DNA sequence: CGAATTAGGGAATGGTTGCTTCCTATGTCT
DNA sequence: AGACATAGGAAGCAACCATTCCCTAATTCG
């Protein structure tokens, strides 16, 4: 039973995420906008002393980064989604990111930081896709329908098999890693308020009946979407039209 | 990239689940009935040559087991649900099962076998609970309502925080462990046909309209239930009455 | 009773992992 | 040029993990 302070101790203990006093760094953070575009979350592409302060396009000193952070993170997303956090070794990570070990550890504090950055990017990209799907609808009801359909499509086939990093984090880490748990719940709430917003929009434009309970329905729909990712990862076939057709009854 | 045959190699490679020729053993398997009570799945409490053949109460030779297998497995279920497969060390396991390392390995081939046995017991227990919930309903519709309510209750609070081993397996293992993937999909299908059966029962007794598509609705409800476990693990509050109230619209 | 057999439990083992540290080469800034 | 920072790889380290070994009980069979 006695296990004390290991490498990834902050994942196994209830403790804090380690104050990161390794190098104090006021990062010039690349920010990504999230689903509801309310919250702006920074992720750390590297550690570099802030450039000049008010010259946003100024290139920092030193050799510029050769690899593209986003494509590297896309690789990280791929493995993390597929295998989860614990089963992904640094070797898996460097292979997927096409980076050497040293480079990874130069760009990120540790494995956990890579995971967080991958999570951030995933949330940002998926949020954009979802908002795009919504935008293709004429009214609240149509938007909602498109959003649900988009969720099903992303839960199917090879992408579905790969899995969702949010669901993965919730299941694998939320009991044991307070940082990721906070991030996951925030993400779920963001998505939920986005959906609730669409329902209210539908009620305003008359495409959704007024007696629909926006918040409860939104929460149930979040359950549906998260469950879709679980079921999709287990490779059960999913038929978008049929499932969404049934789901739209919730707006009756 | 080069990783060859590690401890839990059959989990990391695409390979087979290892033919288990370690010791050939015709186990006198303790069997558990599953949700739909159609399939009988053996799990391996130990390796003992079959006793006499047709004397079910005959005690096998050797020192009898001291611990209760089911309570030990309940402990295993607890940690596996909470931390998942990979993050659970043998130390965690022995602590939770209140067994010494050697005893665990005497009773099970390896960690994977413990996990499978825990999964089996979990499925069996939860199946019984679900069937009990259904039995408390007067007609198909009521049964369904009770089942959904039971799912929400189990996804809430401390049990919800602990999590569901089926969801955990789906997310953490199904991409990488064909044995568990098969087990997970089988379980999901079993649950799905159970729900579909309740819908049809409701249609037969008049409590559910005939135009409801039983299969599609059942699949969507499975997504809901699995999603509930994800959301519950992320600790979002869940209100059974409200959520199920909304969900019952699917039977309109 | 002895032989056979199995469980209990803890110590030992061997391999892997995450992480760190070196090193040299390279590119961009002041 | 000099400072700085990245790239990439190799080598190393301490920790940990899953598994095995081994010795001690407890029970049945002959």
Coordinates of C-alpha atoms (C1' of nucleotides) in Angstrom, one line a residue:
Chain A
X1 CA 0.0 0.0 0.0
X2 CA 2.8 2.4 0.8
X3 CA 3.3 4.4 -2.3
X4 CA 5.1 7.7 -2.0
X5 CA 5.7 10.5 -4.4
X6 CA 6.3 9.0 -7.8
X7 CA 7.0 10.5 -11.1
X8 CA 3.4 11.3 -11.9
X9 CA 2.6 11.8 -8.3
X10 CA 0.1 14.6 -8.9
X11 CA -2.0 12.2 -10.7
X12 CA -2.1 9.6 -8.1
X13 CA -2.4 11.7 -5.0
X14 CA -5.0 14.2 -4.2
X15 CA -2.4 17.0 -4.1
X16 CA -2.1 20.1 -6.2
X17 CA -0.8 20.2 -9.7
X18 CA 2.7 21.1 -8.7
X19 CA 3.4 24.9 -8.7
X20 CA 5.8 24.7 -11.6
X21 CA 8.6 26.7 -10.1
X22 CA 11.0 24.9 -12.4
X23 CA 11.3 28.0 -14.4
X24 CA 9.0 30.9 -13.8
X25 CA 7.6 31.9 -17.2
X26 CA 5.2 34.5 -18.1
X27 CA 4.2 32.7 -21.3
X28 CA 3.0 34.5 -24.3
X29 CA 0.2 32.1 -24.4
X30 CA -1.5 31.0 -27.5
X31 CA -5.2 31.3 -26.6
X32 CA -8.0 29.3 -28.0
X33 CA -11.7 30.1 -27.8
X34 CA -14.0 27.5 -26.4
X35 CA -17.4 26.3 -27.3
X36 CA -19.3 29.2 -25.9
X37 CA -16.5 31.5 -26.6
X38 CA -16.9 32.9 -23.1
X39 CA -13.8 31.4 -21.6
X40 CA -10.4 31.9 -23.0
X41 CA -8.0 29.2 -21.9
X42 CA -4.3 29.5 -22.5
X43 CA -2.1 26.6 -23.4
X44 CA 1.6 26.5 -23.3
X45 CA 3.4 25.9 -26.5
X46 CA 6.8 26.6 -25.0
X47 CA 8.5 28.5 -22.3
X48 CA 9.9 31.7 -23.5
X49 CA 10.3 35.0 -21.7
X50 CA 7.7 37.3 -23.0
X51 CA 8.7 39.3 -26.0
X52 CA 8.8 43.0 -25.5
X53 CA 5.3 43.2 -24.1
X54 CA 3.3 45.1 -26.7
X55 CA 4.6 43.8 -30.0
X56 CA 2.3 40.9 -30.7
X57 CA 3.9 40.0 -34.0
X58 CA 7.5 40.3 -32.7
X59 CA 9.5 37.1 -33.0
X60 CA 11.1 36.0 -29.8
X61 CA 14.9 35.5 -29.7
X62 CA 16.5 32.2 -30.3
X63 CA 16.0 29.6 -32.9
X64 CA 12.4 29.5 -34.0
X65 CA 10.4 26.4 -33.6
X66 CA 10.6 24.1 -36.6
X67 CA 7.6 21.9 -36.0
X68 CA 4.0 23.1 -36.1
X69 CA 2.5 23.0 -32.7
X70 CA -1.0 22.3 -33.8
X71 CA -0.1 19.3 -36.0
X72 CA 2.0 18.0 -33.2
X73 CA -0.9 18.3 -30.8
X74 CA -3.1 16.7 -33.3
X75 CA -0.8 13.7 -33.1
X76 CA -1.0 13.8 -29.4
X77 CA -4.7 14.0 -29.5
X78 CA -4.8 10.9 -31.7
X79 CA -2.9 8.7 -29.2
X80 CA -4.4 10.1 -26.1
X81 CA -7.9 9.6 -27.5
X82 CA -7.2 6.1 -28.6
X83 CA -5.2 4.8 -25.6
X84 CA -6.0 7.2 -22.8
X85 CA -3.6 8.9 -20.6
X86 CA -1.9 6.1 -18.6
X87 CA -1.5 3.7 -21.5
X88 CA 0.2 6.3 -23.6
X89 CA 3.9 6.2 -23.1
X90 CA 6.3 9.0 -23.9
X91 CA 7.4 6.7 -26.8
X92 CA 3.9 6.6 -28.2
X93 CA 3.7 10.3 -27.8
X94 CA 7.0 11.2 -29.6
X95 CA 6.1 8.8 -32.4
X96 CA 2.6 10.4 -32.8
X97 CA 3.9 13.9 -32.5
X98 CA 6.9 13.2 -34.7
X99 CA 9.2 14.8 -32.2
X100 CA 12.2 13.6 -30.2
X101 CA 11.9 13.1 -26.5
X102 CA 14.1 16.1 -25.8
X103 CA 12.0 18.3 -28.0
X104 CA 8.8 17.3 -26.2
X105 CA 10.3 18.0 -22.8
X106 CA 11.6 21.3 -24.1
X107 CA 8.2 22.3 -25.3
X108 CA 6.2 20.9 -22.4
X109 CA 6.8 20.6 -18.7
X110 CA 5.8 16.9 -18.6
X111 CA 3.4 14.4 -20.0
X112 CA 0.6 15.9 -18.1
X113 CA 1.2 19.3 -19.7
X114 CA 1.1 17.7 -23.2
X115 CA -2.2 16.1 -22.3
X116 CA -3.7 19.3 -21.1
X117 CA -2.5 21.1 -24.2
X118 CA -4.0 18.3 -26.4
X119 CA -7.2 18.6 -24.4
X120 CA -7.3 22.3 -25.0
X121 CA -6.8 22.0 -28.7
X122 CA -9.3 19.2 -29.0
X123 CA -12.0 21.2 -27.2
X124 CA -11.2 24.2 -29.4
X125 CA -11.4 22.3 -32.6
X126 CA -14.5 20.3 -31.7
X127 CA -16.2 23.5 -30.5
X128 CA -15.6 25.1 -33.8
X129 CA -17.0 22.1 -35.6
X130 CA -20.1 22.1 -33.5
X131 CA -20.7 25.8 -33.9
X132 CA -20.3 25.4 -37.6
X133 CA -22.9 22.6 -37.6
X134 CA -25.2 24.9 -35.7
X135 CA -24.7 27.7 -38.1
X136 CA -26.0 25.6 -40.9
X137 CA -29.5 25.6 -39.3
X138 CA -32.2 28.1 -40.1
X139 CA -33.8 28.2 -36.7
X140 CA -33.1 27.0 -33.2
X141 CA -34.6 23.6 -33.8
X142 CA -32.7 23.1 -37.0
X143 CA -29.5 24.2 -35.4
X144 CA -30.0 21.7 -32.6
X145 CA -30.7 19.0 -35.0
X146 CA -27.5 19.7 -36.9
X147 CA -25.5 19.7 -33.7
X148 CA -26.9 16.4 -32.6
X149 CA -26.3 14.9 -36.1
X150 CA -22.7 16.2 -36.0
X151 CA -22.2 14.5 -32.7
X152 CA -23.4 11.2 -34.0
X153 CA -21.2 11.5 -37.1
X154 CA -18.2 12.2 -35.0
X155 CA -19.0 9.2 -32.8
X156 CA -19.2 6.8 -35.7
X157 CA -16.6 4.9 -37.7
X158 CA -12.9 5.4 -37.2
X159 CA -13.2 8.7 -35.4
X160 CA -15.7 7.1 -33.1
X161 CA -13.3 4.2 -32.5
X162 CA -10.6 6.6 -31.7
X163 CA -12.7 8.2 -29.0
X164 CA -13.2 11.6 -27.3
X165 CA -10.6 13.0 -25.1
X166 CA -13.2 14.7 -22.9
X167 CA -15.0 11.5 -22.2
X168 CA -11.6 9.8 -21.8
X169 CA -10.5 12.3 -19.2
X170 CA -13.8 12.2 -17.4
X171 CA -13.6 8.4 -17.1
X172 CA -9.9 7.9 -16.6
X173 CA -8.8 11.0 -14.7
X174 CA -11.6 12.8 -13.0
X175 CA -11.4 10.7 -9.9
X176 CA -7.7 11.1 -9.5
X177 CA -6.6 14.4 -11.2
X178 CA -8.4 17.5 -9.8
X179 CA -6.9 19.7 -12.6
X180 CA -8.4 17.6 -15.4
X181 CA -11.6 17.0 -13.5
X182 CA -12.1 20.8 -13.3
X183 CA -11.3 21.1 -17.0
X184 CA -13.8 18.3 -17.9
X185 CA -16.7 19.7 -15.9
X186 CA -16.1 23.1 -17.3
X187 CA -16.2 21.7 -20.8
X188 CA -19.3 19.8 -20.1
X189 CA -21.0 22.8 -18.7
X190 CA -19.9 24.9 -21.6
X191 CA -21.4 22.5 -24.0
X192 CA -24.5 22.2 -22.0
X193 CA -25.2 26.0 -21.9
X194 CA -24.5 26.1 -25.6
X195 CA -27.3 23.5 -26.2
X196 CA -29.6 25.2 -23.7
X197 CA -29.0 28.4 -25.6
X198 CA -30.0 26.8 -28.9
X199 CA -33.2 25.5 -27.2
X200 CA -34.1 29.0 -26.0
X201 CA -33.3 30.3 -29.4
X202 CA -35.7 27.9 -30.8
X203 CA -38.3 28.9 -28.3
X204 CA -37.8 32.5 -29.3
X205 CA -38.1 31.9 -33.0
X206 CA -41.1 29.6 -32.5
X207 CA -39.4 26.3 -33.7
X208 CA -39.4 24.8 -30.2
X209 CA -42.5 24.7 -27.9
X210 CA -42.3 27.0 -24.8
X211 CA -43.1 24.2 -22.4
X212 CA -39.8 22.5 -23.0
X213 CA -37.5 22.7 -20.0
X214 CA -34.3 24.1 -21.6
X215 CA -31.9 23.2 -18.8
X216 CA -33.1 19.7 -18.1
X217 CA -33.3 18.9 -21.8
X218 CA -29.9 20.2 -22.4
X219 CA -28.4 18.2 -19.6
X220 CA -30.1 15.1 -20.9
X221 CA -28.7 15.8 -24.4
X222 CA -25.3 16.2 -23.0
X223 CA -25.7 12.7 -21.5
X224 CA -26.7 11.5 -24.9
X225 CA -23.8 13.0 -26.7
X226 CA -21.3 11.7 -24.1
X227 CA -22.9 8.3 -24.3
X228 CA -22.7 8.3 -28.0
X229 CA -18.9 8.6 -27.7
X230 CA -18.8 5.6 -25.3
X231 CA -21.0 3.5 -27.6
X232 CA -19.1 4.6 -30.6
X233 CA -15.9 3.6 -29.0
X234 CA -17.3 0.2 -28.4
X235 CA -18.0 0.1 -32.1
X236 CA -21.7 -0.3 -32.1
X237 CA -23.1 1.0 -35.3
X238 CA -24.8 4.4 -35.1
X239 CA -27.4 5.7 -37.6
X240 CA -27.5 9.5 -37.4
X241 CA -30.8 10.0 -39.0
X242 CA -32.6 7.4 -37.0
X243 CA -31.1 8.4 -33.6
X244 CA -31.5 12.1 -34.1
X245 CA -35.0 11.5 -35.3
X246 CA -35.8 9.9 -32.0
X247 CA -33.9 12.4 -30.0
X248 CA -35.8 15.3 -31.5
X249 CA -38.9 14.1 -29.6
X250 CA -37.3 15.7 -26.6
X251 CA -38.2 19.0 -28.2
X252 CA -41.9 18.1 -28.5
Chain B
X1 CA 8.5 3.7 -31.3
X2 CA 10.1 0.3 -30.8
X3 CA 8.4 -1.4 -28.0
X4 CA 8.4 -5.1 -27.7
X5 CA 6.5 -7.4 -25.5
X6 CA 6.0 -5.7 -22.2
X7 CA 4.3 -6.8 -19.0
X8 CA 0.8 -6.4 -20.2
X9 CA 1.7 -7.0 -23.8
X10 CA -1.6 -8.4 -24.8
X11 CA -3.1 -5.1 -23.9
X12 CA -0.8 -3.0 -25.9
X13 CA -0.6 -5.0 -29.1
X14 CA -3.3 -6.1 -31.4
X15 CA -2.5 -9.7 -30.6
X16 CA -4.6 -12.4 -29.2
X17 CA -5.5 -12.7 -25.5
X18 CA -2.8 -15.3 -24.9
X19 CA -4.1 -18.9 -25.2
X20 CA -3.5 -19.6 -21.5
X21 CA -1.6 -22.8 -21.9
X22 CA 0.1 -22.0 -18.7
X23 CA -1.8 -24.6 -16.9
X24 CA -4.6 -26.3 -18.7
X25 CA -7.5 -26.3 -16.3
X26 CA -11.0 -27.5 -16.6
X27 CA -12.4 -25.2 -14.1
X28 CA -15.4 -25.8 -12.1
X29 CA -16.5 -22.4 -13.0
X30 CA -18.7 -20.3 -10.8
X31 CA -21.2 -18.9 -13.3
X32 CA -23.1 -15.7 -13.2
X33 CA -26.2 -14.9 -15.0
X34 CA -26.2 -11.7 -17.1
X35 CA -28.8 -9.0 -17.6
X36 CA -30.9 -10.9 -20.0
X37 CA -30.1 -14.2 -18.4
X38 CA -29.5 -15.7 -21.8
X39 CA -25.7 -15.9 -21.6
X40 CA -23.9 -17.7 -18.9
X41 CA -20.3 -16.5 -18.5
X42 CA -17.9 -18.4 -16.3
X43 CA -15.3 -16.6 -14.2
X44 CA -12.3 -18.2 -12.7
X45 CA -12.1 -18.2 -9.0
X46 CA -9.2 -20.5 -9.0
X47 CA -7.6 -23.4 -10.8
X48 CA -8.7 -26.6 -9.5
X49 CA -9.1 -29.9 -11.3
X50 CA -12.8 -30.7 -11.4
X51 CA -14.1 -32.6 -8.4
X52 CA -15.5 -36.0 -9.0
X53 CA -17.8 -34.8 -11.9
X54 CA -21.2 -35.2 -10.4
X55 CA -21.0 -34.3 -6.8
X56 CA -21.7 -30.6 -6.7
X57 CA -21.2 -30.2 -3.0
X58 CA -17.9 -32.2 -2.8
X59 CA -15.0 -30.2 -1.5
X60 CA -12.0 -30.2 -3.7
X61 CA -8.6 -31.4 -2.3
X62 CA -6.1 -29.0 -0.8
X63 CA -6.4 -26.1 1.6
X64 CA -9.8 -24.4 1.2
X65 CA -10.0 -20.8 0.2
X66 CA -10.2 -18.5 3.2
X67 CA -11.4 -15.3 1.7
X68 CA -14.8 -14.7 0.1
X69 CA -14.4 -14.4 -3.6
X70 CA -17.3 -12.1 -4.1
X71 CA -16.3 -9.6 -1.4
X72 CA -12.7 -9.6 -2.8
X73 CA -14.1 -8.9 -6.3
X74 CA -16.2 -6.2 -4.9
X75 CA -13.1 -4.5 -3.6
X76 CA -11.5 -5.0 -7.1
X77 CA -14.6 -3.5 -8.6
X78 CA -14.2 -0.4 -6.4
X79 CA -10.6 0.4 -7.5
X80 CA -11.1 -0.6 -11.1
X81 CA -14.1 1.6 -11.4
X82 CA -12.5 4.5 -9.7
X83 CA -9.0 4.5 -11.3
X84 CA -9.5 2.4 -14.4
X85 CA -7.4 -0.5 -15.5
X86 CA -4.0 1.0 -16.1
X87 CA -3.9 3.3 -13.1
X88 CA -4.7 0.5 -10.8
X89 CA -1.5 -1.1 -9.5
X90 CA -1.3 -4.6 -8.0
X91 CA -0.7 -2.8 -4.7
X92 CA -4.0 -0.9 -5.1
X93 CA -5.7 -4.2 -5.9
X94 CA -4.3 -6.2 -3.0
X95 CA -5.2 -3.4 -0.7
X96 CA -8.8 -3.2 -2.0
X97 CA -9.2 -6.9 -2.1
X98 CA -7.5 -7.4 1.3
X99 CA -5.3 -10.1 -0.1
X100 CA -1.6 -10.5 -0.4
X101 CA 0.1 -10.3 -3.8
X102 CA 0.7 -14.0 -3.9
X103 CA -2.8 -14.9 -3.1
X104 CA -4.1 -12.7 -5.9
X105 CA -1.8 -14.5 -8.3
X106 CA -2.8 -17.8 -7.0
X107 CA -6.4 -17.1 -7.6
X108 CA -6.1 -15.3 -10.9
X109 CA -3.7 -15.7 -13.8
X110 CA -2.8 -12.1 -13.9
X111 CA -4.2 -8.6 -13.5
X112 CA -6.2 -8.9 -16.6
X113 CA -8.0 -11.9 -15.3
X114 CA -8.8 -10.1 -12.1
X115 CA -10.3 -7.3 -14.2
X116 CA -12.3 -9.6 -16.3
X117 CA -13.7 -11.4 -13.2
X118 CA -14.5 -8.0 -11.6
X119 CA -16.3 -7.0 -14.8
X120 CA -18.3 -10.2 -14.8
X121 CA -19.4 -9.7 -11.2
X122 CA -20.2 -6.1 -11.8
X123 CA -22.3 -6.9 -14.8
X124 CA -24.1 -9.6 -12.9
X125 CA -24.8 -7.5 -9.8
X126 CA -25.9 -4.4 -11.8
X127 CA -28.0 -6.6 -14.0
X128 CA -29.9 -7.9 -11.0
X129 CA -30.4 -4.4 -9.7
X130 CA -31.8 -3.3 -13.0
X131 CA -34.1 -6.2 -13.3
X132 CA -35.3 -5.6 -9.8
X133 CA -36.1 -2.0 -10.7
X134 CA -38.0 -3.1 -13.7
X135 CA -40.0 -5.6 -11.7
X136 CA -41.3 -2.8 -9.5
X137 CA -43.3 -1.4 -12.5
X138 CA -46.9 -2.3 -13.3
X139 CA -46.6 -2.1 -17.1
X140 CA -43.9 -1.7 -19.7
X141 CA -43.8 2.1 -19.4
X142 CA -43.5 2.0 -15.7
X143 CA -40.8 -0.6 -15.8
X144 CA -38.9 1.5 -18.2
X145 CA -39.3 4.5 -16.1
X146 CA -38.0 2.7 -13.1
X147 CA -35.0 1.3 -15.0
X148 CA -34.0 4.8 -16.2
X149 CA -34.5 6.2 -12.7
X150 CA -32.3 3.4 -11.3
X151 CA -29.6 4.3 -13.8
X152 CA -29.7 7.9 -12.8
X153 CA -29.5 7.1 -9.1
X154 CA -26.5 4.8 -9.7
X155 CA -24.8 7.6 -11.6
X156 CA -25.2 10.1 -8.8
X157 CA -23.2 10.9 -5.7
X158 CA -20.4 8.7 -4.5
X159 CA -21.3 5.7 -6.6
X160 CA -21.5 8.0 -9.6
X161 CA -18.1 9.4 -8.7
X162 CA -16.7 5.9 -8.5
X163 CA -17.9 5.2 -12.0
X164 CA -19.0 2.2 -14.1
X165 CA -16.6 -0.5 -15.1
X166 CA -18.4 -1.1 -18.4
X167 CA -18.0 2.6 -19.4
X168 CA -14.4 2.5 -18.1
X169 CA -13.6 -0.6 -20.1
X170 CA -15.2 0.8 -23.2
X171 CA -13.2 4.0 -23.0
X172 CA -9.9 2.8 -21.7
X173 CA -9.6 -0.6 -23.2
X174 CA -11.8 -1.3 -26.2
X175 CA -9.3 0.3 -28.6
X176 CA -6.5 -1.9 -27.4
X177 CA -7.9 -5.1 -25.8
X178 CA -10.1 -7.2 -28.1
X179 CA -11.2 -9.4 -25.3
X180 CA -12.6 -6.6 -23.2
X181 CA -14.0 -4.9 -26.3
X182 CA -16.0 -8.0 -27.1
X183 CA -17.2 -8.2 -23.5
X184 CA -18.2 -4.6 -23.5
X185 CA -20.1 -4.7 -26.8
X186 CA -21.9 -7.8 -25.7
X187 CA -22.9 -6.1 -22.4
X188 CA -24.2 -3.1 -24.2
X189 CA -26.2 -5.2 -26.6
X190 CA -27.6 -7.2 -23.8
X191 CA -28.7 -4.1 -22.0
X192 CA -30.1 -2.7 -25.2
X193 CA -32.2 -5.7 -26.0
X194 CA -33.4 -5.6 -22.4
X195 CA -34.7 -2.1 -22.8
X196 CA -36.1 -2.8 -26.3
X197 CA -38.0 -5.7 -24.7
X198 CA -39.5 -3.4 -22.1
X199 CA -40.6 -1.0 -24.9
X200 CA -42.3 -3.8 -26.7
X201 CA -43.8 -5.0 -23.5
X202 CA -45.3 -1.5 -23.1
X203 CA -46.6 -1.6 -26.6
X204 CA -48.2 -4.9 -25.9
X205 CA -49.9 -3.8 -22.7
X206 CA -50.9 -0.4 -24.3
X207 CA -48.7 1.8 -22.1
X208 CA -46.4 2.7 -25.0
X209 CA -47.7 3.9 -28.4
X210 CA -47.2 1.5 -31.2
X211 CA -45.4 4.0 -33.5
X212 CA -42.4 4.1 -31.2
X213 CA -39.4 2.5 -32.9
X214 CA -38.3 0.1 -30.2
X215 CA -34.8 -0.6 -31.5
X216 CA -33.8 3.0 -32.2
X217 CA -35.3 4.2 -29.0
X218 CA -33.5 1.5 -27.0
X219 CA -30.1 2.4 -28.6
X220 CA -30.6 6.1 -27.8
X221 CA -31.5 5.2 -24.3
X222 CA -28.4 3.1 -23.9
X223 CA -26.4 6.2 -25.0
X224 CA -28.2 8.2 -22.4
X225 CA -27.4 5.7 -19.6
X226 CA -23.8 5.4 -20.6
X227 CA -23.6 9.2 -20.8
X228 CA -25.1 9.5 -17.4
X229 CA -22.2 7.5 -16.0
X230 CA -19.7 9.8 -17.7
X231 CA -21.4 13.0 -16.5
X232 CA -21.9 11.5 -13.1
X233 CA -18.2 10.7 -12.9
X234 CA -17.4 14.3 -13.7
X235 CA -19.6 15.1 -10.7
X236 CA -22.3 17.2 -12.4
X237 CA -25.4 17.0 -10.3
X238 CA -28.2 14.8 -11.6
X239 CA -31.8 15.0 -10.8
X240 CA -33.5 11.7 -11.4
X241 CA -37.1 12.9 -11.6
X242 CA -36.4 15.8 -13.9
X243 CA -34.1 13.9 -16.2
X244 CA -36.3 10.9 -16.5
X245 CA -39.3 13.1 -16.9
X246 CA -37.7 14.6 -20.0
X247 CA -36.5 11.2 -21.2
X248 CA -39.9 9.7 -21.1
X249 CA -40.9 11.9 -24.0
X250 CA -39.0 9.4 -26.1
X251 CA -42.0 7.1 -25.5
X252 CA -44.5 9.6 -26.8
Chain C
dC1 C1' -0.2 -40.8 9.6
dG2 C1' 2.1 -39.4 5.1
dA3 C1' 1.5 -37.9 0.5
dA4 C1' -0.6 -34.9 -2.4
dT5 C1' -2.6 -30.7 -3.2
dT6 C1' -3.9 -26.1 -2.7
dA7 C1' -4.1 -21.5 -0.3
dG8 C1' -1.7 -17.5 2.3
dG9 C1' 1.6 -14.2 2.3
dG10 C1' 5.7 -11.8 1.8
dA11 C1' 10.3 -11.2 -0.3
dA12 C1' 12.7 -11.1 -4.6
dT13 C1' 13.1 -10.2 -9.6
dG14 C1' 13.5 -8.2 -14.0
dG15 C1' 11.8 -5.2 -17.1
dT16 C1' 9.7 -0.6 -18.3
dT17 C1' 8.5 4.0 -17.6
dG18 C1' 8.5 8.8 -17.0
dC19 C1' 11.7 12.0 -16.6
dT20 C1' 16.3 14.3 -16.7
dT21 C1' 20.6 15.6 -18.4
dC22 C1' 23.9 15.8 -21.3
dC23 C1' 25.6 17.0 -26.0
dT24 C1' 26.1 19.2 -30.6
dA25 C1' 24.1 21.5 -34.4
dT26 C1' 21.3 25.2 -36.1
dG27 C1' 18.8 29.2 -36.8
dT28 C1' 17.3 34.2 -35.5
dC29 C1' 17.6 38.1 -32.8
dT30 C1' 20.4 42.5 -31.0
Chain D
dA1 C1' 29.7 38.4 -33.3
dG2 C1' 27.4 37.1 -29.2
dA3 C1' 23.3 35.8 -26.9
dC4 C1' 19.7 33.0 -26.9
dA5 C1' 16.7 29.1 -27.8
dT6 C1' 15.3 25.2 -30.3
dA7 C1' 16.2 20.4 -32.4
dG8 C1' 17.4 15.9 -31.8
dG9 C1' 19.5 12.1 -29.9
dA10 C1' 21.8 9.3 -26.5
dA11 C1' 22.5 7.9 -22.0
dG12 C1' 21.1 7.5 -17.3
dC13 C1' 18.2 7.2 -13.1
dA14 C1' 15.2 6.2 -9.6
dA15 C1' 10.7 4.4 -9.1
dC16 C1' 7.4 1.3 -9.9
dC17 C1' 5.0 -2.5 -11.6
dA18 C1' 3.5 -7.1 -12.8
dT19 C1' 5.0 -11.4 -11.9
dT20 C1' 7.5 -15.4 -9.7
dC21 C1' 9.5 -17.9 -5.9
dC22 C1' 9.4 -19.9 -1.8
dC23 C1' 8.1 -21.2 2.5
dT24 C1' 4.3 -22.1 5.7
dA25 C1' -0.5 -23.6 6.6
dA26 C1' -4.7 -26.4 5.9
dT27 C1' -7.4 -29.9 3.9
dT28 C1' -8.4 -34.5 1.4
dC29 C1' -7.1 -39.1 -0.1
dG30 C1' -4.9 -43.4 0.5

